[in-house]
Short mmCIF file of C-alpha atoms in Angstrom, two decimals:
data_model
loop_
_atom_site.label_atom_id
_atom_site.label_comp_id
_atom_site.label_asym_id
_atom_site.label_seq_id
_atom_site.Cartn_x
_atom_site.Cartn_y
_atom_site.Cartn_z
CA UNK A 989 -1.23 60.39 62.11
CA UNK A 990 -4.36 58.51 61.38
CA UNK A 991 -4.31 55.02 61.57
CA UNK A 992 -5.88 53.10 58.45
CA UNK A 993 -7.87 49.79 60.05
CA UNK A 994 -9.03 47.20 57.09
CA UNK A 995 -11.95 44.84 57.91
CA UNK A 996 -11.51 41.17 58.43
CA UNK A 997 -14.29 40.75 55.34
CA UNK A 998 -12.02 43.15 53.07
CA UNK A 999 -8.76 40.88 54.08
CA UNK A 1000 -10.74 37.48 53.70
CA UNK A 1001 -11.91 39.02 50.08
CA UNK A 1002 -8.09 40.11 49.20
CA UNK A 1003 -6.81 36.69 50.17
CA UNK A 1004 -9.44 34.81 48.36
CA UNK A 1005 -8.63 36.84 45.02
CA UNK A 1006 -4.68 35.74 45.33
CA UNK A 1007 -5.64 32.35 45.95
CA UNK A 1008 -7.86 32.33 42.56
CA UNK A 1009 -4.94 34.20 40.51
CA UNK A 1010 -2.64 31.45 41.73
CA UNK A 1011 -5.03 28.65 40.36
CA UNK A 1012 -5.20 30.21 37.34
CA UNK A 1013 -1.50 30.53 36.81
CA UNK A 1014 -1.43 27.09 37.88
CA UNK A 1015 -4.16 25.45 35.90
CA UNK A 1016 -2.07 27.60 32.86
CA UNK A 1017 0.61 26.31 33.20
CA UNK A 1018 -0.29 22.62 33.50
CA UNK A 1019 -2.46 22.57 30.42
CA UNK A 1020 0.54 24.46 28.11
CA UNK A 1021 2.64 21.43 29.52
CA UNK A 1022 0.32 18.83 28.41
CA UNK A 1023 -0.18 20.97 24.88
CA UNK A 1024 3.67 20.24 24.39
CA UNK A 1025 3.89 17.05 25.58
CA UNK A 1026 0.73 15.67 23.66
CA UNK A 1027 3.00 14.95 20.38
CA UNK A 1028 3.95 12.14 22.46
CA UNK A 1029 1.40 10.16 21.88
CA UNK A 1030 0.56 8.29 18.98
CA UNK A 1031 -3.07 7.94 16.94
CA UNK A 1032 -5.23 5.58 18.72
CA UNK A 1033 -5.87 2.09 17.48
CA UNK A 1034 -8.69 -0.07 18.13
CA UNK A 1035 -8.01 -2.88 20.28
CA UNK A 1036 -9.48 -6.53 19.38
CA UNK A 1037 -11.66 -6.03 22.24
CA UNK A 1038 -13.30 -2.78 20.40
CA UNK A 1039 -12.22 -0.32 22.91
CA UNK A 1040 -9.60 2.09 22.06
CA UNK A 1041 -6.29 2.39 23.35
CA UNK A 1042 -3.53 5.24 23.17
CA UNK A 1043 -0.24 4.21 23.23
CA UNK A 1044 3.20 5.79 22.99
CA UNK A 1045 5.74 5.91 20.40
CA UNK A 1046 8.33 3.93 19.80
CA UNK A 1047 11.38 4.70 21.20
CA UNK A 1048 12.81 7.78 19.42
CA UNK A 1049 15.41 7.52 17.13
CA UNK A 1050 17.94 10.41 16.61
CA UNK A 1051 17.52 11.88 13.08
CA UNK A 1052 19.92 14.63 11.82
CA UNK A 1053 17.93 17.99 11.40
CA UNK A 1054 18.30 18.14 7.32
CA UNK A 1055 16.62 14.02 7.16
CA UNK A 1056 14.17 15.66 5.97
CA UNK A 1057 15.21 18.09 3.14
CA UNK A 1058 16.90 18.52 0.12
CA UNK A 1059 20.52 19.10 -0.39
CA UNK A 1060 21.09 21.94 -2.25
CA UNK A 1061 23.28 20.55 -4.96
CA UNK A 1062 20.48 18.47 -6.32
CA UNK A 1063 18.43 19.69 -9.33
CA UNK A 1064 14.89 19.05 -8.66
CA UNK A 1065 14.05 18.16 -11.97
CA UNK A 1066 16.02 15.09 -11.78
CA UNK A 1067 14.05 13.92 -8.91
CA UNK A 1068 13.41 10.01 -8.64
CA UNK A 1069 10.64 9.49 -6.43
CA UNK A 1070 11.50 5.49 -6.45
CA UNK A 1071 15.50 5.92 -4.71
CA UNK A 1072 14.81 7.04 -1.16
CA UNK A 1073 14.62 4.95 2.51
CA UNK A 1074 12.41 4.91 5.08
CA UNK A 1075 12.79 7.41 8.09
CA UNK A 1076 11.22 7.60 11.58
CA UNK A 1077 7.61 9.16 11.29
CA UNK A 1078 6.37 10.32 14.73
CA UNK A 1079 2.75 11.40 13.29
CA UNK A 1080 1.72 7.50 12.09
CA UNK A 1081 -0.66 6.51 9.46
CA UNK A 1082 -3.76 8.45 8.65
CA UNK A 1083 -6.11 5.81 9.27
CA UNK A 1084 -6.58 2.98 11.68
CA UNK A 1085 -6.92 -0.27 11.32
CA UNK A 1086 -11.42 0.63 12.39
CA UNK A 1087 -11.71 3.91 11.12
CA UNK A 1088 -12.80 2.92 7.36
CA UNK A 1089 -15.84 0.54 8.09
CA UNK A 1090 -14.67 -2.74 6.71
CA UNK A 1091 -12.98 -2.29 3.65
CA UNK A 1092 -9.63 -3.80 5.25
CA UNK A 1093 -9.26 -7.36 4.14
CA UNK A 1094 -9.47 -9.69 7.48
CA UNK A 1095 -5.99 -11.50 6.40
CA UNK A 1096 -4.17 -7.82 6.35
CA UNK A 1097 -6.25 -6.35 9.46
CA UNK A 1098 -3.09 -7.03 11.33
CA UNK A 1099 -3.82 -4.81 14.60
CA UNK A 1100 -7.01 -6.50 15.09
CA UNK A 1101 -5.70 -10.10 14.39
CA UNK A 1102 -3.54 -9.26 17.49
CA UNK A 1103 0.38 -8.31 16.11
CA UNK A 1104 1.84 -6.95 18.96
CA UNK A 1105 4.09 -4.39 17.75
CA UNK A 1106 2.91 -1.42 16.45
CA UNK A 1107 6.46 0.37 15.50
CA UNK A 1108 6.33 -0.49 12.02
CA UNK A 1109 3.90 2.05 11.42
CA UNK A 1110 5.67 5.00 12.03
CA UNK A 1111 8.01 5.34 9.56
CA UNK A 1112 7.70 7.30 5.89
CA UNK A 1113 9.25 7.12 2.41
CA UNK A 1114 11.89 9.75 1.72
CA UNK A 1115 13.39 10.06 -1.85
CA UNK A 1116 16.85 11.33 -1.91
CA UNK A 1117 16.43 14.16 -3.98
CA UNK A 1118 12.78 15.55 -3.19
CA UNK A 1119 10.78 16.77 -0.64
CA UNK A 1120 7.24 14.19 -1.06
CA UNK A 1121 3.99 15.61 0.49
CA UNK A 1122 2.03 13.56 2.76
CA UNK A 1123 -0.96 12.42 0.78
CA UNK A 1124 -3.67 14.51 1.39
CA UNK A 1125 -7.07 12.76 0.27
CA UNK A 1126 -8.99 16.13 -0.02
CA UNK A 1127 -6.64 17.34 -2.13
CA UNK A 1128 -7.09 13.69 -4.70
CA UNK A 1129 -10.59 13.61 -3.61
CA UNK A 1130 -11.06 17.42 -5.37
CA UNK A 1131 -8.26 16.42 -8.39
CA UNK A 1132 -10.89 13.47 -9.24
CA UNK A 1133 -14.08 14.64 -9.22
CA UNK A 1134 -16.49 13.05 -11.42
CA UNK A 1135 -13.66 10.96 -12.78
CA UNK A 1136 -13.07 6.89 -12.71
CA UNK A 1137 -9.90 5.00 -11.40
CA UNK A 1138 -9.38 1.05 -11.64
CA UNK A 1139 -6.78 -1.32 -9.96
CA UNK A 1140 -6.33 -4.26 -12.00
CA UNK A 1141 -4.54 -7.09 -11.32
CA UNK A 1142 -3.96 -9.53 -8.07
CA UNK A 1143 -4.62 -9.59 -4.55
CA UNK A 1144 -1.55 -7.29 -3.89
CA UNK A 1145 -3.46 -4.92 -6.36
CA UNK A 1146 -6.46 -5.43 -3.95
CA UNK A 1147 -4.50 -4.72 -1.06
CA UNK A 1148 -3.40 -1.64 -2.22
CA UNK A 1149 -6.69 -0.16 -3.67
CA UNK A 1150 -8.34 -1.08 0.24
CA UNK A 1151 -5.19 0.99 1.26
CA UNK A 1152 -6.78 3.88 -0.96
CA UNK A 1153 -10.10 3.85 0.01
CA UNK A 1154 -9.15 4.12 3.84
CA UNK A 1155 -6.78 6.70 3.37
CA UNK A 1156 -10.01 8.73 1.15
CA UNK A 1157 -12.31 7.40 4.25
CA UNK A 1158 -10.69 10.13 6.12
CA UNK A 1159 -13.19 12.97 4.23
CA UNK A 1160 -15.69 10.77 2.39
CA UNK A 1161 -17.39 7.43 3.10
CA UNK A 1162 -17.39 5.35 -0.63
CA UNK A 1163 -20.65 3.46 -1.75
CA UNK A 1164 -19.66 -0.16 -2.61
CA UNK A 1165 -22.01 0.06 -5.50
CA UNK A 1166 -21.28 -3.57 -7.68
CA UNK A 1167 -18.98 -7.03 -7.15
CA UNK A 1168 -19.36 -10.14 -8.91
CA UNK A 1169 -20.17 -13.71 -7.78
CA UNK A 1170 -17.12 -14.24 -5.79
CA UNK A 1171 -16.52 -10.93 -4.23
CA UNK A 1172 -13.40 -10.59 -6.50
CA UNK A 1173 -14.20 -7.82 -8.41
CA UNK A 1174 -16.20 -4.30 -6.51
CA UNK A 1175 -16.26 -1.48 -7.57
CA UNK A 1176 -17.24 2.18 -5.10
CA UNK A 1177 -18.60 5.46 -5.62
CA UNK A 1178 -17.95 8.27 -3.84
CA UNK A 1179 -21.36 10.81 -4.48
CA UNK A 1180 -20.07 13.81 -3.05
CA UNK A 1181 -17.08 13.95 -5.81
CA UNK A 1182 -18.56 11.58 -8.48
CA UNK A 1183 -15.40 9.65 -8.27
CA UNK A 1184 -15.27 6.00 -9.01
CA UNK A 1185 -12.76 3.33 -7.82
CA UNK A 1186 -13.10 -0.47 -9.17
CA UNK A 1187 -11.08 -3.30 -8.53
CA UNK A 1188 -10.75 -5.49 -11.10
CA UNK A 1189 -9.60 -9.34 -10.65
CA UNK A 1190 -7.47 -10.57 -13.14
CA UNK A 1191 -3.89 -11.86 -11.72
CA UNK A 1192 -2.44 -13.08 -15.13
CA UNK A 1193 -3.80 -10.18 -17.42
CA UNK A 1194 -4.78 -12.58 -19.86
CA UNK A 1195 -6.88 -15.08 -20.38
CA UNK A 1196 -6.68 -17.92 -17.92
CA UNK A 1197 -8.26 -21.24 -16.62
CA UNK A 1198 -8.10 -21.40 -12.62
CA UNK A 1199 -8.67 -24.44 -11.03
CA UNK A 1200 -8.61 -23.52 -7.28
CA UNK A 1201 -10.44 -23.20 -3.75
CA UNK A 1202 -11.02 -20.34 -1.80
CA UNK A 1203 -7.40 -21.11 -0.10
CA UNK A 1204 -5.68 -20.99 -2.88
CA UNK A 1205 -5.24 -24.81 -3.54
CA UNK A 1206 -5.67 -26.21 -6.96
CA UNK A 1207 -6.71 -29.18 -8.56
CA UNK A 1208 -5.08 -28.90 -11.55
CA UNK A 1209 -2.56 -26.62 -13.89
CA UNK A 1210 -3.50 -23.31 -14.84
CA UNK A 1211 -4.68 -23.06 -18.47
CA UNK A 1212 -2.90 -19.53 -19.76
CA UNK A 1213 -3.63 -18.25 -23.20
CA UNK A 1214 -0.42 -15.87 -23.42
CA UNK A 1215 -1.37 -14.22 -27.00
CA UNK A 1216 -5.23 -13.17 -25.82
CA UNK A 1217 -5.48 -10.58 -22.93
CA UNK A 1218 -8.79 -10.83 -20.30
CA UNK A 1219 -11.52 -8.99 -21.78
CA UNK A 1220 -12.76 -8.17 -18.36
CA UNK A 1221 -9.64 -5.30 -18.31
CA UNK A 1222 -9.41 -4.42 -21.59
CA UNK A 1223 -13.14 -3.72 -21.83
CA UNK A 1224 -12.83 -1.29 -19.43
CA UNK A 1225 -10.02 1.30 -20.56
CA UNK A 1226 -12.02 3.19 -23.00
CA UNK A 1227 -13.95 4.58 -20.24
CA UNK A 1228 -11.04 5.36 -17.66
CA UNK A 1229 -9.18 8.05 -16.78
CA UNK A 1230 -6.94 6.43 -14.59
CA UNK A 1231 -5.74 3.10 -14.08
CA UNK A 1232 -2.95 1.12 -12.23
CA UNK A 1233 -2.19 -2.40 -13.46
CA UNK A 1234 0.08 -4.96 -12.08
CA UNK A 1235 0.81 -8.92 -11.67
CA UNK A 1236 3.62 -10.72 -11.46
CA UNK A 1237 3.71 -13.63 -8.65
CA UNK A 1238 0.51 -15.78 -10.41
CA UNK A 1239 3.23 -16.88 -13.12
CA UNK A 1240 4.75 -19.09 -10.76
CA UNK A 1241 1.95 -21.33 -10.81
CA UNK A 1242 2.02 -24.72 -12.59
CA UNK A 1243 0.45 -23.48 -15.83
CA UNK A 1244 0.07 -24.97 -19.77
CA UNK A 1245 0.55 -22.51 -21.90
CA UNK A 1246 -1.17 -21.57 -25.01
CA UNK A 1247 -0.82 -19.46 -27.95
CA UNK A 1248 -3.25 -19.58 -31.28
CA UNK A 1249 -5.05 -21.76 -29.51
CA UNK A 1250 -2.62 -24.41 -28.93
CA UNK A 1251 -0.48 -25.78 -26.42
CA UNK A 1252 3.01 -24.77 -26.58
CA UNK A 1253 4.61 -25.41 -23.34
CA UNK A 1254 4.20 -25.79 -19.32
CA UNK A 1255 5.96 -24.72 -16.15
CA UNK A 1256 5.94 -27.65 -13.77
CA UNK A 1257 4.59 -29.27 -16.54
CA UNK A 1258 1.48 -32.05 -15.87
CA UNK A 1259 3.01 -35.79 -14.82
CA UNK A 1260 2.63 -37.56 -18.60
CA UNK A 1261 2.99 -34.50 -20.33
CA UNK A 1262 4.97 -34.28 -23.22
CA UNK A 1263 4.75 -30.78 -23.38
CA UNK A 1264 8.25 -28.92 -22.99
CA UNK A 1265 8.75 -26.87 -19.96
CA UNK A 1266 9.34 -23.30 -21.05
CA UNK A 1267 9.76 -21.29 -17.47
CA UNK A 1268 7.88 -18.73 -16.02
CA UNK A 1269 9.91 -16.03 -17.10
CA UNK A 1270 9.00 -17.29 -21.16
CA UNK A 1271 5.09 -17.06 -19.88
CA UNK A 1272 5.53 -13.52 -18.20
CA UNK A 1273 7.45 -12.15 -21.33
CA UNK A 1274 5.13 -12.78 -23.65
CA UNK A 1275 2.24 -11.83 -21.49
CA UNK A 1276 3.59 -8.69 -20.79
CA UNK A 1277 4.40 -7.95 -24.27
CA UNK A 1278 0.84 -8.23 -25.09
CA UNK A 1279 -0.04 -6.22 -22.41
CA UNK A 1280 2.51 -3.28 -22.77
CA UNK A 1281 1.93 -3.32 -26.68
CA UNK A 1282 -2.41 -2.62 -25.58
CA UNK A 1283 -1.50 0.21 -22.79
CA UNK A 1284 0.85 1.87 -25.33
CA UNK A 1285 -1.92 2.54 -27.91
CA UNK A 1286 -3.45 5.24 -27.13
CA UNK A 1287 -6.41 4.28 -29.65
CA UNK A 1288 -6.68 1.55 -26.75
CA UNK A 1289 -7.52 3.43 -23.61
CA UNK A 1290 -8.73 6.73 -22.94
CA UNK A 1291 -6.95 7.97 -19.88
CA UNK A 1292 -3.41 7.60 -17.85
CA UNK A 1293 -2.38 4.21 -17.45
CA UNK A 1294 0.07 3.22 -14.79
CA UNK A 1295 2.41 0.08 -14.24
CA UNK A 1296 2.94 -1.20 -11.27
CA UNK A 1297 6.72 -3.45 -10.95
CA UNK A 1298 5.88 -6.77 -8.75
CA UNK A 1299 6.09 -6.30 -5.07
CA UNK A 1300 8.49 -8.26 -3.47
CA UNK A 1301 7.99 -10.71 -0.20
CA UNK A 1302 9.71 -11.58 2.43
CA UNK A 1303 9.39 -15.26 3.24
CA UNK A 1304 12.54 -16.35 5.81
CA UNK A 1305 13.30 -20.23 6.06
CA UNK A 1306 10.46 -21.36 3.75
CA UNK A 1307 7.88 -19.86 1.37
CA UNK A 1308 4.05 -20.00 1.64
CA UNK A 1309 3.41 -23.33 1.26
CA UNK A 1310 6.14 -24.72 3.23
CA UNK A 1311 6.64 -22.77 6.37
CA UNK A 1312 8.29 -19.82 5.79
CA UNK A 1313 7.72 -17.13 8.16
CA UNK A 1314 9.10 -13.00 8.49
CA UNK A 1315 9.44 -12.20 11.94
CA UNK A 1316 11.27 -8.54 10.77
CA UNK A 1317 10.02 -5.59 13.18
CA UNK A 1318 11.27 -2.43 11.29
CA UNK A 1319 12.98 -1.65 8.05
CA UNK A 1320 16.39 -2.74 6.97
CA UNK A 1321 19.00 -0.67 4.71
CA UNK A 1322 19.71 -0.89 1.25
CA UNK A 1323 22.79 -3.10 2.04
CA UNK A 1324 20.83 -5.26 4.15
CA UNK A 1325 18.04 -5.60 1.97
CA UNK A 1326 18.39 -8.73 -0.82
CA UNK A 1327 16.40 -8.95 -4.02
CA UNK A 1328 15.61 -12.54 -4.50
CA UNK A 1329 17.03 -13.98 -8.28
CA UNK A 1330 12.88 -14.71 -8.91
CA UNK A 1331 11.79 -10.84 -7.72
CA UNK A 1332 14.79 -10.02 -10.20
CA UNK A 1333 13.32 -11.47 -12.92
CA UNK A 1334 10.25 -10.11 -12.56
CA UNK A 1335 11.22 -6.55 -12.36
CA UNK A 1336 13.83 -6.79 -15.24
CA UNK A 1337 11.06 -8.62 -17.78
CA UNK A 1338 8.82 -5.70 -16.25
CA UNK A 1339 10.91 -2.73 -17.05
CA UNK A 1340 12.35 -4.49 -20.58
CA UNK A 1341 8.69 -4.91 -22.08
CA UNK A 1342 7.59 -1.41 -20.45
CA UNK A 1343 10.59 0.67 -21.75
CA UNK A 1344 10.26 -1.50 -25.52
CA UNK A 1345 6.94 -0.66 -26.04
CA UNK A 1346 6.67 3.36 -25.01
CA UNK A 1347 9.90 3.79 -27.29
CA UNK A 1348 7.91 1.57 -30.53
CA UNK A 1349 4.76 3.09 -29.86
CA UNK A 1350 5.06 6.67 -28.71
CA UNK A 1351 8.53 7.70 -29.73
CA UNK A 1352 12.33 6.94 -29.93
CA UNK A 1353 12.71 9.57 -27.12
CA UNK A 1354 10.66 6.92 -24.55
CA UNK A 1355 8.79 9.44 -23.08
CA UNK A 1356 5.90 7.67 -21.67
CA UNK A 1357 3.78 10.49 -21.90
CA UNK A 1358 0.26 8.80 -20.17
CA UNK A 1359 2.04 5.49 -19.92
CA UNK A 1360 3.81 5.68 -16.69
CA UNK A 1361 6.19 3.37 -14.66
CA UNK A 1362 5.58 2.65 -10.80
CA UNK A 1363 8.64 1.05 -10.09
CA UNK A 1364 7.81 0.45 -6.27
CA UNK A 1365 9.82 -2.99 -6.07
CA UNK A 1366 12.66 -1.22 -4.38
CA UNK A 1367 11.26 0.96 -2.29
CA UNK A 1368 9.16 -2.20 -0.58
CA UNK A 1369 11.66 -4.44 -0.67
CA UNK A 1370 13.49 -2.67 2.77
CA UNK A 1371 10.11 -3.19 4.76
CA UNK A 1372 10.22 -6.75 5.62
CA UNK A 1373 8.22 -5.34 9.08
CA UNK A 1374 5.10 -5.01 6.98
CA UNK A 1375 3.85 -8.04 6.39
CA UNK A 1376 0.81 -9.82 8.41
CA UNK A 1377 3.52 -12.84 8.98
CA UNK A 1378 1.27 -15.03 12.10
CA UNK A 1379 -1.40 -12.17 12.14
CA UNK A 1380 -2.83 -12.96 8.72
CA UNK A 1381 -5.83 -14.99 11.42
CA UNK A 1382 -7.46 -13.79 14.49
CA UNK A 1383 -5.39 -14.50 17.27
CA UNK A 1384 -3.09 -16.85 16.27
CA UNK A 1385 -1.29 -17.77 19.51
CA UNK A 1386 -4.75 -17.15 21.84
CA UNK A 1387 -4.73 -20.97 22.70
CA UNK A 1388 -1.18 -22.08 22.06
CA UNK A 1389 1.79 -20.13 22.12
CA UNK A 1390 4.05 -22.38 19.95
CA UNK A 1391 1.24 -23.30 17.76
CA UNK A 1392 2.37 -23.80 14.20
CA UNK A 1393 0.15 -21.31 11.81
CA UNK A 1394 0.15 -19.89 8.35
CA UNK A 1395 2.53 -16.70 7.32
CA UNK A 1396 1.74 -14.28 4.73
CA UNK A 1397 5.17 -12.47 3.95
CA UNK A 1398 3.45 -11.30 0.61
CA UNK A 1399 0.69 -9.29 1.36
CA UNK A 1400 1.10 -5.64 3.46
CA UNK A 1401 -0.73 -4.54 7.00
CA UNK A 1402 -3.42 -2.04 6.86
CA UNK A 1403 -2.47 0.48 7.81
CA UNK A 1404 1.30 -0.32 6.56
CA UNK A 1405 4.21 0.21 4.22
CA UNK A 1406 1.91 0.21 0.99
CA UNK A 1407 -0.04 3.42 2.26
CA UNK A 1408 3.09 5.11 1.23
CA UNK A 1409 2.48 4.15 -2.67
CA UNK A 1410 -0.24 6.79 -2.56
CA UNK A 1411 2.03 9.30 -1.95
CA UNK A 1412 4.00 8.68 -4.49
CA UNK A 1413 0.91 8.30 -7.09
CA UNK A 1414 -0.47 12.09 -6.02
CA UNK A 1415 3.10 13.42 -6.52
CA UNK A 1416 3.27 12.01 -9.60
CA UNK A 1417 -0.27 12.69 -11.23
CA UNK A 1418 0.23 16.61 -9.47
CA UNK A 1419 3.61 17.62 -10.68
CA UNK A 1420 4.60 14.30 -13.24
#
């Protein structure tokens, strides 16, 4: 028998080879692990330092397996896009608060003013009866080409149409291309699609006298002509194709009102005045009957015309002016949730004039046909955690903890809650 000897070089090789196999199987094995595990972490925000931080989720919440889908009993005709509630999102918003230049408003930038808390931005909108798409701004970006979009109204219609452009940041840059004198009114353009998206400032939708500062204080009562609509909106819908229009909280304001050019009542009426004080609600009904009657005629506009219910706020132990403040860190329920009387009032004089004039202008039947109802007041109102509350300014507490600031409970975080509106809007141009 012969007896086989191996080299010391030939074993040293051998042993070398299983040691590289095993690093390999290794190295595998650790990067399929961090592959799996990397849904753990959430999109990364800019701190207010400028660097960029990753941070995990919030802690999960137990959803059952069919959250997300449709029972099968429901007929998806029938679908209301407006009845839902919010459920846990693990994959975040699409943008963050310095990935779309500076389009974001500094009084809604609420990451970069410092709030704390980041779990409010990982939940979703889910109607009860139908599945809603994530909106995908390639997808708009294509439906739009060479077409032109305006958001008219107040600075919750501003905050929403900054909400828009960051969301269509994600796959085109937009040219701000005009504004007026105080920055109120821009317009953008985005040259790759030819698409066009203005913002228009008008917060009473007619014509109006406004006697304030840059922080909202005024010198004296508004001056509202409730029978003549602002000409710097109704100019404009010949040549759109699609509009959204709201307004709604500006009618609270101590105003005179007018009609054929005379004064025919107040709300908080002047001291001396012998004017007779009407209510807001008598201003905002006859406002929006004006209003509804113009969208209505199609000889009027050229395009689809959406509106837009009021949004509601969320003001806890006070109001704006007075110290109210919304502390709220994630949704509440529908039984939780409480519709002020004032928010009810706005919504039912909303929905009255709406529904009146698409059934005497286009039809007994009320089908809206390009007239179209965005009855969001519902679906906000259970996100009190969206709001800028202390982190409408930069730092708030940097130098004092218990220092006493300014709450916005009105307006939404960017990214936030009103990103989910979008959604909704795609759905609704896409399938109606």
């Amino acid at each position: 028998m012969k007896l086989k000897v191996f080299s010391v070089s030939k074993i040293h090789k051998n042993v070398f080879l299983i040691k590289l196999f095993s690093a390999i199987l290794i190295t595998g094995l650790a990067f399929s692990l961090f592959i799996f595990h990397s849904s753990d972490f959430s999109p990364v925000f800019a701190s207010v330092t400028g660097r960029f931080e990753a941070r995990f989720l919030p802690p999960k919440v137990i959803v059952p397996e069919n959250e997300d889908l449709i029972p099968q009993d429901i007929e998806i005709e029938k679908c209301n896009l407006f009845a839902g509630k919010w459920i846990p999102d693990s994959s975040g918003p699409s943008y963050t608060n310095s990935s779309c230049g500076n389009l974001i408003d500094g009084h809604q930038n609420c990451i970069t003013n410092g709030r704390p808390d980041l779990d409010f931005l990982y939940w979703k909108w889910k109607p009860h009866d139908c599945l809603l798409p994530r909106f995908d701004p390639r997808k708009f970006l294509q439906l739009m080409r060479n077409k032109s979009w305006a958001f008219i109204g107040d600075s919750i219609v501003r905050n929403h149409v900054e909400s828009l452009l960051c969301m269509l940041y994600t796959v085109e840059e937009p040219v701000e291309v005009y504004h007026d004198k105080e920055y109120k009114s821009k317009r953008w353009h985005f040259p790759i699609h030819n698409l066009t998206i203005s913002n228009i400032w008008s917060p009473f939708l007619v014509q109006a006298a406004i006697f304030e500062d840059s922080n909202g204080v005024s010198s004296a009562a508004v001056q509202l002509h409730l029978d003549k609509l602002d000409e710097t909106w109704t100019s404009l819908m010949p040549t759109l194709d699609y509009a959204i229009i709201s307004t709604g909280k500006w009618y609270l304001k101590a105003a005179v009102y007018h009609e054929n050019a005379k004064p025919v009542g107040c709300h908080i009426c002047p001291e001396k005045s012998r004017l007779v004080e009407l209510g807001f609600d008598h201003a905002y009904n006859a406002s929006l009957r004006n209003v509804m009657d113009f969208i209505a005629d199609e000889t009027n506009r050229k395009g689809t015309v959406f509106f837009r219910t009021s949004t509601p706020d969320h003001f806890q132990n006070g109001e704006w002016h007075n110290g109210g403040t919304c502390r709220q860190t994630e949704p509440v329920s529908d039984e939780e949730a409480e519709m002020k009387n004032v928010h009810k009032i706005l919504r039912g004089l909303e929905i009255g004039q709406f529904e009146r004039a698409v059934r005497e202008k286009m039809g007994e039947d009320g089908g809206g046909g390009n007239v179209k109802l965005l009855d969001f007041t519902g679906m906000l109102l259970t996100r009190p955690d969206g709001h800028p509350g202390a982190y409408r300014a930069f730092r708030p507490f940097d130098k004092d903890k218990n220092a006493k600031v300014q709450n916005d409970c009105l307006h939404w975080c960017l990214p936030g809650p009103i990103d989910y509106l979008n959604d909704v809007i795609l759905e609704t141009i896409v399938n109606g």
